[in-house]
PDB file of C-alpha atoms in Angstrom:
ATOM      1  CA  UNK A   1     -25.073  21.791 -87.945  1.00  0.00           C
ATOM      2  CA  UNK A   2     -24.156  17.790 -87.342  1.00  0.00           C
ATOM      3  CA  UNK A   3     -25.650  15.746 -85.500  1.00  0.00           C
ATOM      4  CA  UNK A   4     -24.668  12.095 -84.023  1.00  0.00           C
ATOM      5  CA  UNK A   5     -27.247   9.019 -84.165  1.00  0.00           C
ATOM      6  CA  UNK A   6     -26.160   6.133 -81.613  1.00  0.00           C
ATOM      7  CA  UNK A   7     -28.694   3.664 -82.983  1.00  0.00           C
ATOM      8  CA  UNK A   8     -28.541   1.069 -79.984  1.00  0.00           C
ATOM      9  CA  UNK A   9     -29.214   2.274 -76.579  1.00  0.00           C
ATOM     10  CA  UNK A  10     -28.225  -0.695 -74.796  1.00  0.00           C
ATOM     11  CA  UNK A  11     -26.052  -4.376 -76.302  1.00  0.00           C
ATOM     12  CA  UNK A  12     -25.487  -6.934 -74.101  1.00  0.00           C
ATOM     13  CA  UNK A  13     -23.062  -9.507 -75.777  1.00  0.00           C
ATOM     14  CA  UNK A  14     -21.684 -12.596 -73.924  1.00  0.00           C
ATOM     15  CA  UNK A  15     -17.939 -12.697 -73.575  1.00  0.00           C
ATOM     16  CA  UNK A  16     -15.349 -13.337 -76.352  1.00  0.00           C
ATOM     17  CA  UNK A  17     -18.144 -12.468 -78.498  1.00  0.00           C
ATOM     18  CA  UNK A  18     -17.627 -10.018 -81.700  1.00  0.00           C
ATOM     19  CA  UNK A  19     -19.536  -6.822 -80.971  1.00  0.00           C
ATOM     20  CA  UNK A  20     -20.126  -3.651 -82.965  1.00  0.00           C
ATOM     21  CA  UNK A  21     -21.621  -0.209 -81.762  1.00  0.00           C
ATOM     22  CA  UNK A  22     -23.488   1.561 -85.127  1.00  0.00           C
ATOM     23  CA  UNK A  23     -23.120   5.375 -84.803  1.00  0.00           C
ATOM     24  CA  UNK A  24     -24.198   7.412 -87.789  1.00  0.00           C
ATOM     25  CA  UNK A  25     -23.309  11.162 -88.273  1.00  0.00           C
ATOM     26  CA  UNK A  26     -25.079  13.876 -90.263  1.00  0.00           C
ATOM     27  CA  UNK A  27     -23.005  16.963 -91.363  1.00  0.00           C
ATOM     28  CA  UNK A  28     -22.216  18.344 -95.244  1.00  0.00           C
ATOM     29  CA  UNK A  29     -18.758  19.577 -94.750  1.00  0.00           C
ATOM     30  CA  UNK A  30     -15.568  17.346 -93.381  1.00  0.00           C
ATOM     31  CA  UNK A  31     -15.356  16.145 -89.863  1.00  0.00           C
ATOM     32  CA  UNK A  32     -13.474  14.247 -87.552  1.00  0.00           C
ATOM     33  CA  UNK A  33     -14.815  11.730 -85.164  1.00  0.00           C
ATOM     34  CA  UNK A  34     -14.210  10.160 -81.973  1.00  0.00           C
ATOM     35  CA  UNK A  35     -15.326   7.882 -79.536  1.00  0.00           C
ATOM     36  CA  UNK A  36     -15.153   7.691 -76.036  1.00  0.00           C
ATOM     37  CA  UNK A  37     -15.809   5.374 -73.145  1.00  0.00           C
ATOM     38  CA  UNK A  38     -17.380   6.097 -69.950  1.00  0.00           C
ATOM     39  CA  UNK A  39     -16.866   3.427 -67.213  1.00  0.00           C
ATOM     40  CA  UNK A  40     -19.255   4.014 -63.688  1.00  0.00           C
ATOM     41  CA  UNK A  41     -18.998   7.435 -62.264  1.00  0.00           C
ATOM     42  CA  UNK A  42     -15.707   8.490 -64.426  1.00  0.00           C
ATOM     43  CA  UNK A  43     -15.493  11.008 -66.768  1.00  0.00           C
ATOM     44  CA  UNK A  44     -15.535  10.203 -70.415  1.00  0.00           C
ATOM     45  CA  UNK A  45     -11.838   8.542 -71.903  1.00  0.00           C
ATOM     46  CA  UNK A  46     -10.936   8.772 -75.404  1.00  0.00           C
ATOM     47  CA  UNK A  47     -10.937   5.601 -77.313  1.00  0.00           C
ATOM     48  CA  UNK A  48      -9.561   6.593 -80.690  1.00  0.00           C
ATOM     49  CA  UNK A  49     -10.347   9.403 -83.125  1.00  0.00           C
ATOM     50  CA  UNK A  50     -10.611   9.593 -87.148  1.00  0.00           C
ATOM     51  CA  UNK A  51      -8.556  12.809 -88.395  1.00  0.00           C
ATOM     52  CA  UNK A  52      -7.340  12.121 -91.349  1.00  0.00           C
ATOM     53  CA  UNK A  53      -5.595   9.467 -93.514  1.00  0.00           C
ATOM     54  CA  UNK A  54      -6.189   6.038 -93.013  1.00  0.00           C
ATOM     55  CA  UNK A  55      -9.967   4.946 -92.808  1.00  0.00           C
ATOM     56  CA  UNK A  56      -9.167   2.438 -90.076  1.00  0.00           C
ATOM     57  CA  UNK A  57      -8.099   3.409 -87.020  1.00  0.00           C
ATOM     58  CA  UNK A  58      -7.716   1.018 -83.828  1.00  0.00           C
ATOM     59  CA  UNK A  59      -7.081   1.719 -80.197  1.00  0.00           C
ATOM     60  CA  UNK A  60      -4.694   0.207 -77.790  1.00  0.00           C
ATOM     61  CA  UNK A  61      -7.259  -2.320 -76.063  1.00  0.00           C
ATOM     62  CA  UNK A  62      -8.426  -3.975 -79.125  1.00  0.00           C
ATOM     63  CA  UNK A  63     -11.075  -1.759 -80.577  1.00  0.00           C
ATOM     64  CA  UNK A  64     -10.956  -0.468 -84.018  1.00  0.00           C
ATOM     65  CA  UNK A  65     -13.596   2.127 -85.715  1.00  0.00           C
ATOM     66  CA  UNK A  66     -13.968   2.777 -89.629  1.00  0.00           C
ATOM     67  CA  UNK A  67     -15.057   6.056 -91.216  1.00  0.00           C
ATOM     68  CA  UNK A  68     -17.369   5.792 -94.216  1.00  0.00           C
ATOM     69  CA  UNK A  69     -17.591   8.944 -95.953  1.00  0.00           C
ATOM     70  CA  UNK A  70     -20.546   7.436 -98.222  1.00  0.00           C
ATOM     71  CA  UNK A  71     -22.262   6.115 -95.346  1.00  0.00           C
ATOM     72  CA  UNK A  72     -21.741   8.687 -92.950  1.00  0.00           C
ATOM     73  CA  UNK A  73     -20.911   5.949 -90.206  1.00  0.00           C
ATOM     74  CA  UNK A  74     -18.185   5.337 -87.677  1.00  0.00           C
ATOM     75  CA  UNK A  75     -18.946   1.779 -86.405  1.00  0.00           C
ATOM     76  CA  UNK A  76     -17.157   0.558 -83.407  1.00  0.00           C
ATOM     77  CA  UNK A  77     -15.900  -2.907 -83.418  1.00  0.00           C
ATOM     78  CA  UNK A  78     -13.783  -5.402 -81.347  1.00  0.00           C
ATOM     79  CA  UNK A  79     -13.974  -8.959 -82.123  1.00  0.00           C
ATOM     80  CA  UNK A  80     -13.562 -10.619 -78.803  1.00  0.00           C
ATOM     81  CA  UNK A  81     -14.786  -8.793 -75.775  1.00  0.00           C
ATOM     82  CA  UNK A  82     -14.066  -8.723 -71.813  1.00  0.00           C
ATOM     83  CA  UNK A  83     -15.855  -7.775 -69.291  1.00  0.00           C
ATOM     84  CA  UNK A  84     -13.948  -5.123 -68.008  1.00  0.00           C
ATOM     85  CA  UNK A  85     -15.243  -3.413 -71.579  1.00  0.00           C
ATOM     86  CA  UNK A  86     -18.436  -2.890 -70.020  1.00  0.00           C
ATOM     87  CA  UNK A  87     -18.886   0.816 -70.222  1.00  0.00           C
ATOM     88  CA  UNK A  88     -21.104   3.470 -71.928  1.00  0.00           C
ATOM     89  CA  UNK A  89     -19.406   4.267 -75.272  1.00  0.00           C
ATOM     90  CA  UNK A  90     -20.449   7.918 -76.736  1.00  0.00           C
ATOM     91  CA  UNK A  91     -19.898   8.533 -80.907  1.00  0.00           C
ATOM     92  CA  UNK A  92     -18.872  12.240 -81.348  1.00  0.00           C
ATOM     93  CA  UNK A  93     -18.144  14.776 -84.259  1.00  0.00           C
ATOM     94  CA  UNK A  94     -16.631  18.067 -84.566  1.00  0.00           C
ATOM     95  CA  UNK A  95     -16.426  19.985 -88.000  1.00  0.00           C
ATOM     96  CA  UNK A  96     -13.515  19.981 -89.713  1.00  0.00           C
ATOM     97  CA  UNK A  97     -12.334  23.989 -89.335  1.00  0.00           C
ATOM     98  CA  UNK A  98     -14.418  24.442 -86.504  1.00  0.00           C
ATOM     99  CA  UNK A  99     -12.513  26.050 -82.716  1.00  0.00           C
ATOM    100  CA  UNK A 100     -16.264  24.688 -81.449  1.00  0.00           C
ATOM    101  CA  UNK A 101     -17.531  21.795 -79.498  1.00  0.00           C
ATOM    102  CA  UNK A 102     -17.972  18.316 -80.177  1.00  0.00           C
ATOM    103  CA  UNK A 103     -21.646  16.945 -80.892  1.00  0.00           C
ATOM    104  CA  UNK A 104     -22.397  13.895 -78.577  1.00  0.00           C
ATOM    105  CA  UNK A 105     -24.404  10.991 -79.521  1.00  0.00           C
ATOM    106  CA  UNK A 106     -26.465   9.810 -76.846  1.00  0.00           C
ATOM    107  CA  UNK A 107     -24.525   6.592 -75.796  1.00  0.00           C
ATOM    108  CA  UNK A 108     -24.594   2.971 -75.940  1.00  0.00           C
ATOM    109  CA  UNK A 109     -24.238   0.981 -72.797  1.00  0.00           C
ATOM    110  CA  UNK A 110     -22.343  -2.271 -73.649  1.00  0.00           C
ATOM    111  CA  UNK A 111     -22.785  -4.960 -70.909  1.00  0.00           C
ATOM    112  CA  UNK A 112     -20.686  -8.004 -71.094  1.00  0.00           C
ATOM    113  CA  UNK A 113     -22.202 -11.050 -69.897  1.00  0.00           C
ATOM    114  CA  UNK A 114     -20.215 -13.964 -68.728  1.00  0.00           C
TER     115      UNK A 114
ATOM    116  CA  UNK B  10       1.870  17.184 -69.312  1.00  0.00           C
ATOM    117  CA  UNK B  11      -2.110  18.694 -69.222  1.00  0.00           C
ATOM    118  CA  UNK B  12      -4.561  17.593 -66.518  1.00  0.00           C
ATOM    119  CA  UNK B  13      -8.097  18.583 -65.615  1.00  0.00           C
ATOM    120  CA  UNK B  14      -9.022  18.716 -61.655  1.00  0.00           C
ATOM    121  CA  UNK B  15     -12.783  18.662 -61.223  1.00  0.00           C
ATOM    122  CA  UNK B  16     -14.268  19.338 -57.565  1.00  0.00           C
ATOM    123  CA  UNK B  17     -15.798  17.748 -55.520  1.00  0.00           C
ATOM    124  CA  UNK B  18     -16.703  14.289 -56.317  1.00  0.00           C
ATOM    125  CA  UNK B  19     -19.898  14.112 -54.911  1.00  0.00           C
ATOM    126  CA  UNK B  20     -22.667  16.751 -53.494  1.00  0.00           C
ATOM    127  CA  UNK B  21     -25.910  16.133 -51.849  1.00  0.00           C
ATOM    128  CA  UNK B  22     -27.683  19.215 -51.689  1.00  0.00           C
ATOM    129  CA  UNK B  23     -30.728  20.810 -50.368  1.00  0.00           C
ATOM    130  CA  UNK B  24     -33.286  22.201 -52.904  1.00  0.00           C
ATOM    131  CA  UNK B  25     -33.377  25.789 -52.912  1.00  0.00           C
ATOM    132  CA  UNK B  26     -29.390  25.681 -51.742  1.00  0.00           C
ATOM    133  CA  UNK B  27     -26.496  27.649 -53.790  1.00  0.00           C
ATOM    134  CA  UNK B  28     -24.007  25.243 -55.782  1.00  0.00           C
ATOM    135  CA  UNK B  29     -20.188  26.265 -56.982  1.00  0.00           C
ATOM    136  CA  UNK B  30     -18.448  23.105 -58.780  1.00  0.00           C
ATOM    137  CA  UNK B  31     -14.747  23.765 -59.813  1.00  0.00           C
ATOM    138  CA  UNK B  32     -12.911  22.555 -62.783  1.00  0.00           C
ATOM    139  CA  UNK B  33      -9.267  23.707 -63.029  1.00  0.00           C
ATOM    140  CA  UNK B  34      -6.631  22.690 -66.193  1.00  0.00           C
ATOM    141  CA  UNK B  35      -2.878  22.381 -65.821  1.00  0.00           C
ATOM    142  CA  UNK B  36       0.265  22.332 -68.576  1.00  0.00           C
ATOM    143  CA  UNK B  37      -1.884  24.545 -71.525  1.00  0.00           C
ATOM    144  CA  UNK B  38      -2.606  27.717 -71.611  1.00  0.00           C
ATOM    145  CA  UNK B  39      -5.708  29.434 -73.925  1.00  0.00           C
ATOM    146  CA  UNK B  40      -7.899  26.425 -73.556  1.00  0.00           C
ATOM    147  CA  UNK B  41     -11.247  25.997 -74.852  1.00  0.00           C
ATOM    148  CA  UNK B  42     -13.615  24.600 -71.298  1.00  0.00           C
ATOM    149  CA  UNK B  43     -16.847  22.906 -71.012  1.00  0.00           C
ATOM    150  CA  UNK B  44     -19.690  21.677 -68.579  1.00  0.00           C
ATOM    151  CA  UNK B  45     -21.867  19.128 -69.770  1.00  0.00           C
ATOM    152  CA  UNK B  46     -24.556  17.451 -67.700  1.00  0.00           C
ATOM    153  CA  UNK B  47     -25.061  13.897 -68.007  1.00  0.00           C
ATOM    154  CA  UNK B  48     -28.874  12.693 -66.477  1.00  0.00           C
ATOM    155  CA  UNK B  49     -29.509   9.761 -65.321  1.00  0.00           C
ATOM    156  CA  UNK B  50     -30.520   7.565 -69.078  1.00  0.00           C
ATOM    157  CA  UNK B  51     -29.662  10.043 -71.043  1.00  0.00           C
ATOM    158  CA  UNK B  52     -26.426  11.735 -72.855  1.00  0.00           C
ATOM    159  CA  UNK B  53     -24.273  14.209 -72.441  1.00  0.00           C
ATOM    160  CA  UNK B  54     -25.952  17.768 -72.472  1.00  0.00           C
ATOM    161  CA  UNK B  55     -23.637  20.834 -73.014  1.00  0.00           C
ATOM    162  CA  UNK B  56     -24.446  23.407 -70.905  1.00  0.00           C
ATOM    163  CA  UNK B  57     -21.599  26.071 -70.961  1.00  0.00           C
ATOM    164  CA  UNK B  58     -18.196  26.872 -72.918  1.00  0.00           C
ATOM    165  CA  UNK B  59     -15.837  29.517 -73.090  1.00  0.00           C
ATOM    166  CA  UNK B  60     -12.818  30.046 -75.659  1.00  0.00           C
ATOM    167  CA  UNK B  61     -11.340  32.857 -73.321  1.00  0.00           C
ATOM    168  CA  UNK B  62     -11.375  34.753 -69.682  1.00  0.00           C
ATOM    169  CA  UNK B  63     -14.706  35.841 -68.887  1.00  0.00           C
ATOM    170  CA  UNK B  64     -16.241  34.784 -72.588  1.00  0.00           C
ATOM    171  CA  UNK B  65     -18.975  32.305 -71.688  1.00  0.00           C
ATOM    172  CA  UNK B  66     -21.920  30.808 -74.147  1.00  0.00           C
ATOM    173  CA  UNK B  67     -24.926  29.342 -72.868  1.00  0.00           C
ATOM    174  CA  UNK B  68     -26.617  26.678 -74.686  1.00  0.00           C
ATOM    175  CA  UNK B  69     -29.375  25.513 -72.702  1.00  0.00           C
ATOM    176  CA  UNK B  70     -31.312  28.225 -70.934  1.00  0.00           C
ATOM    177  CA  UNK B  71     -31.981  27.504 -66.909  1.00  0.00           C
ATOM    178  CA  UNK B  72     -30.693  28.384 -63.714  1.00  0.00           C
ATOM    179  CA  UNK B  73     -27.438  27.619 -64.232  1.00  0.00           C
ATOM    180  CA  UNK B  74     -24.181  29.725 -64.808  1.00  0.00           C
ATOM    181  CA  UNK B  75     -20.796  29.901 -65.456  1.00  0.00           C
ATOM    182  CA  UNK B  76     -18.032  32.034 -64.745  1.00  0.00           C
ATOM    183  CA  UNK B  77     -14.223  32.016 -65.984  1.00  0.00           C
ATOM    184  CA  UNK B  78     -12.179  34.392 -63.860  1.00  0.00           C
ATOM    185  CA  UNK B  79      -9.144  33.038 -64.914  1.00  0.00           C
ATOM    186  CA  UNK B  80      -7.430  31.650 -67.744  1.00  0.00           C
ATOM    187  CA  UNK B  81      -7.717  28.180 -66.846  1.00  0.00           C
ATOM    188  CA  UNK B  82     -10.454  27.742 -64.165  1.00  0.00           C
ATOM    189  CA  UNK B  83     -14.043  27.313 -64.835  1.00  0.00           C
ATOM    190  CA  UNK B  84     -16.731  27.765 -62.342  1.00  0.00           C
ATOM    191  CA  UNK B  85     -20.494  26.275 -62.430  1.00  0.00           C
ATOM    192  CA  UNK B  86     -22.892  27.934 -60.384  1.00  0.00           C
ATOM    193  CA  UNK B  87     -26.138  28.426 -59.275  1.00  0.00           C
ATOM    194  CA  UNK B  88     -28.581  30.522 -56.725  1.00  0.00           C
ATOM    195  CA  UNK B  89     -31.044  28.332 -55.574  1.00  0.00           C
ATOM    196  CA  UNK B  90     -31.070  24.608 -56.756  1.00  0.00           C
ATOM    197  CA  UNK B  91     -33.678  22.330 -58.174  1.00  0.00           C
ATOM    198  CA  UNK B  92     -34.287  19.123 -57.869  1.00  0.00           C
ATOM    199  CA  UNK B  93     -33.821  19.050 -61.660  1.00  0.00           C
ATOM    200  CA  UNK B  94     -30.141  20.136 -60.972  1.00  0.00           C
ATOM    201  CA  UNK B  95     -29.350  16.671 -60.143  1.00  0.00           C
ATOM    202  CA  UNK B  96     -26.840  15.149 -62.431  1.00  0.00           C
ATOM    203  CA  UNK B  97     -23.484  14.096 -63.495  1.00  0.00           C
ATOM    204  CA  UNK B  98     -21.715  16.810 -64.393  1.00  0.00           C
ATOM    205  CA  UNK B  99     -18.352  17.016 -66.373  1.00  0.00           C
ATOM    206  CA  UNK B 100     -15.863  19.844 -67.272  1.00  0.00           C
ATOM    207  CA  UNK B 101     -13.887  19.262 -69.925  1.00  0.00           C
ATOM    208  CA  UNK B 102     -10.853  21.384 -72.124  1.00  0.00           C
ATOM    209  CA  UNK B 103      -9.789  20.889 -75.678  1.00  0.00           C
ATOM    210  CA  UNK B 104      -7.262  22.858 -77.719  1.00  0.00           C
ATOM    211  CA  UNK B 105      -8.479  26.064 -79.843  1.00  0.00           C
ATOM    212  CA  UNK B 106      -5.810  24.875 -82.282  1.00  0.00           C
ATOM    213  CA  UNK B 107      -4.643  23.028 -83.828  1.00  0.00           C
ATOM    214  CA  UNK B 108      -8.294  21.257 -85.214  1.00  0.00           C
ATOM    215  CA  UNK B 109      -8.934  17.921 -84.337  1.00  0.00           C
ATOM    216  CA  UNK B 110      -8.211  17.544 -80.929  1.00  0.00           C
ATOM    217  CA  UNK B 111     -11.210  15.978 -79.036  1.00  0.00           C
ATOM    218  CA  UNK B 112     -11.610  16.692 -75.391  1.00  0.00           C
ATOM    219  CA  UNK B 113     -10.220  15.768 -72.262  1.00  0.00           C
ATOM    220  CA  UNK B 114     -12.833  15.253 -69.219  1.00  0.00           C
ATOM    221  CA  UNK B 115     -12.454  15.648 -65.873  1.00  0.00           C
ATOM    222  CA  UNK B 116     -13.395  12.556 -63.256  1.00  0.00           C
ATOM    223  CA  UNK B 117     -17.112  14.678 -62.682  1.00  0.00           C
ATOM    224  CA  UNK B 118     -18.993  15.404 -59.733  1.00  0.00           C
ATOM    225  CA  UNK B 119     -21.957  13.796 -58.986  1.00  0.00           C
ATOM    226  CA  UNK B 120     -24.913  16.470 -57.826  1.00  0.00           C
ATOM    227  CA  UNK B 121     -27.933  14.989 -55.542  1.00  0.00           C
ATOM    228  CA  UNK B 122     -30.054  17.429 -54.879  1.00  0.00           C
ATOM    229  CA  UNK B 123     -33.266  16.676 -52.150  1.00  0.00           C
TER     230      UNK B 123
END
């Protein structure tokens, strides 16, 4: 079975500063990977996703993720933050040829400072 | 277009006290559904999902259940609340296929039990 490691429970970052959210997965056969955002008392949003193809994927508000086969990692990244990004961001996988569920990590709660 | 409709927003209920939450899904048809609880500090648990009318698997054992009496409603119930019960809890759909699709969540309902 996989399994998602969000290393950093909590980052607080001033703003405009570079930040990056680790998130290591475990699993032997192909996956795809997301990551979602979870602003107060909402439901979870999807960020962006890794399918296939390009290793680099970005979303619309500035945040980009890159899959690393040979480091199992999915590292969220945006080099200037706002605070209006402060949310709790969640890492998932789901196996490639899988109809199952996604595997949550347990979160990272960015806070941006000002 | 496909939207989720999760009911109510908020619940403060007595301990001991029956509970039916609601989660509904528009514009698909054959979707996989969800409930996850989300504890205060901690991540998203999975509690329930079904892949079809009355098919439901359990993953966490408790007084919780779940019923799907229609194609694209999901129900989350219980008999007598504890004041463990209290929570965030989401309902969420994704796609059986095509793979890859992550899932779409629901606004949640926040559970106070006392």
């Amino acid at each position: 079975a996989q399994s998602v490691t969000q290393l950093d429970s909590q980052v607080p970052v001033f703003e405009e500063a570079p930040v990056e959210l680790r998130c290591n997965y475990s699993s032997s056969v192909s996956v795809y990977l997301f990551w979602y955002v979870q602003y107060p008392n909402q439901g979870l949003q999807l960020l962006l996703k890794y399918l296939s193809g390009s290793t680099l994927v970005e979303s619309i508000n500035g945040f980009e993720a890159e899959f690393n086969k040979s480091q199992t990692s999915f590292h969220l990244r945006k080099p200037s933050v706002h605070i209006s990004d402060t949310a709790e961001y969640f890492c998932a996988v789901r196996k490639a040829g899988s109809a199952r569920q996604l595997t949550f990590g347990s979160g990272t709660q960015l806070t941006v400072l000002p | 277009s496909q939207t989720i409709h999760q009911w109510p927003a908020t619940l403060v209920q007595p301990v001991g006290s029956p509970l039916s939450l609601e989660c509904t899904v528009e514009g698909t048809s054959n979707p996989n559904l969800y409930w996850y609880r989300q504890a205060a500090g901690r991540g998203l648990q999975l509690l329930f999902y079904s892949v079809g009318i009355g098919q439901i698997s359990s993953e966490v054992p408790q007084n919780l259940s779940a019923s799907r009496p229609q194609d694209r409603q999901f129900i989350l119930s219980s008999k007598k609340l504890l004041l463990s019960d209290s929570g965030f809890y989401l309902c969420a759909w994704s796609r059986g296929t095509p793979e890859g699709y992550g899932y779409t969540f629901g606004s949640g309902t926040r559970l106070t039990v006392v």
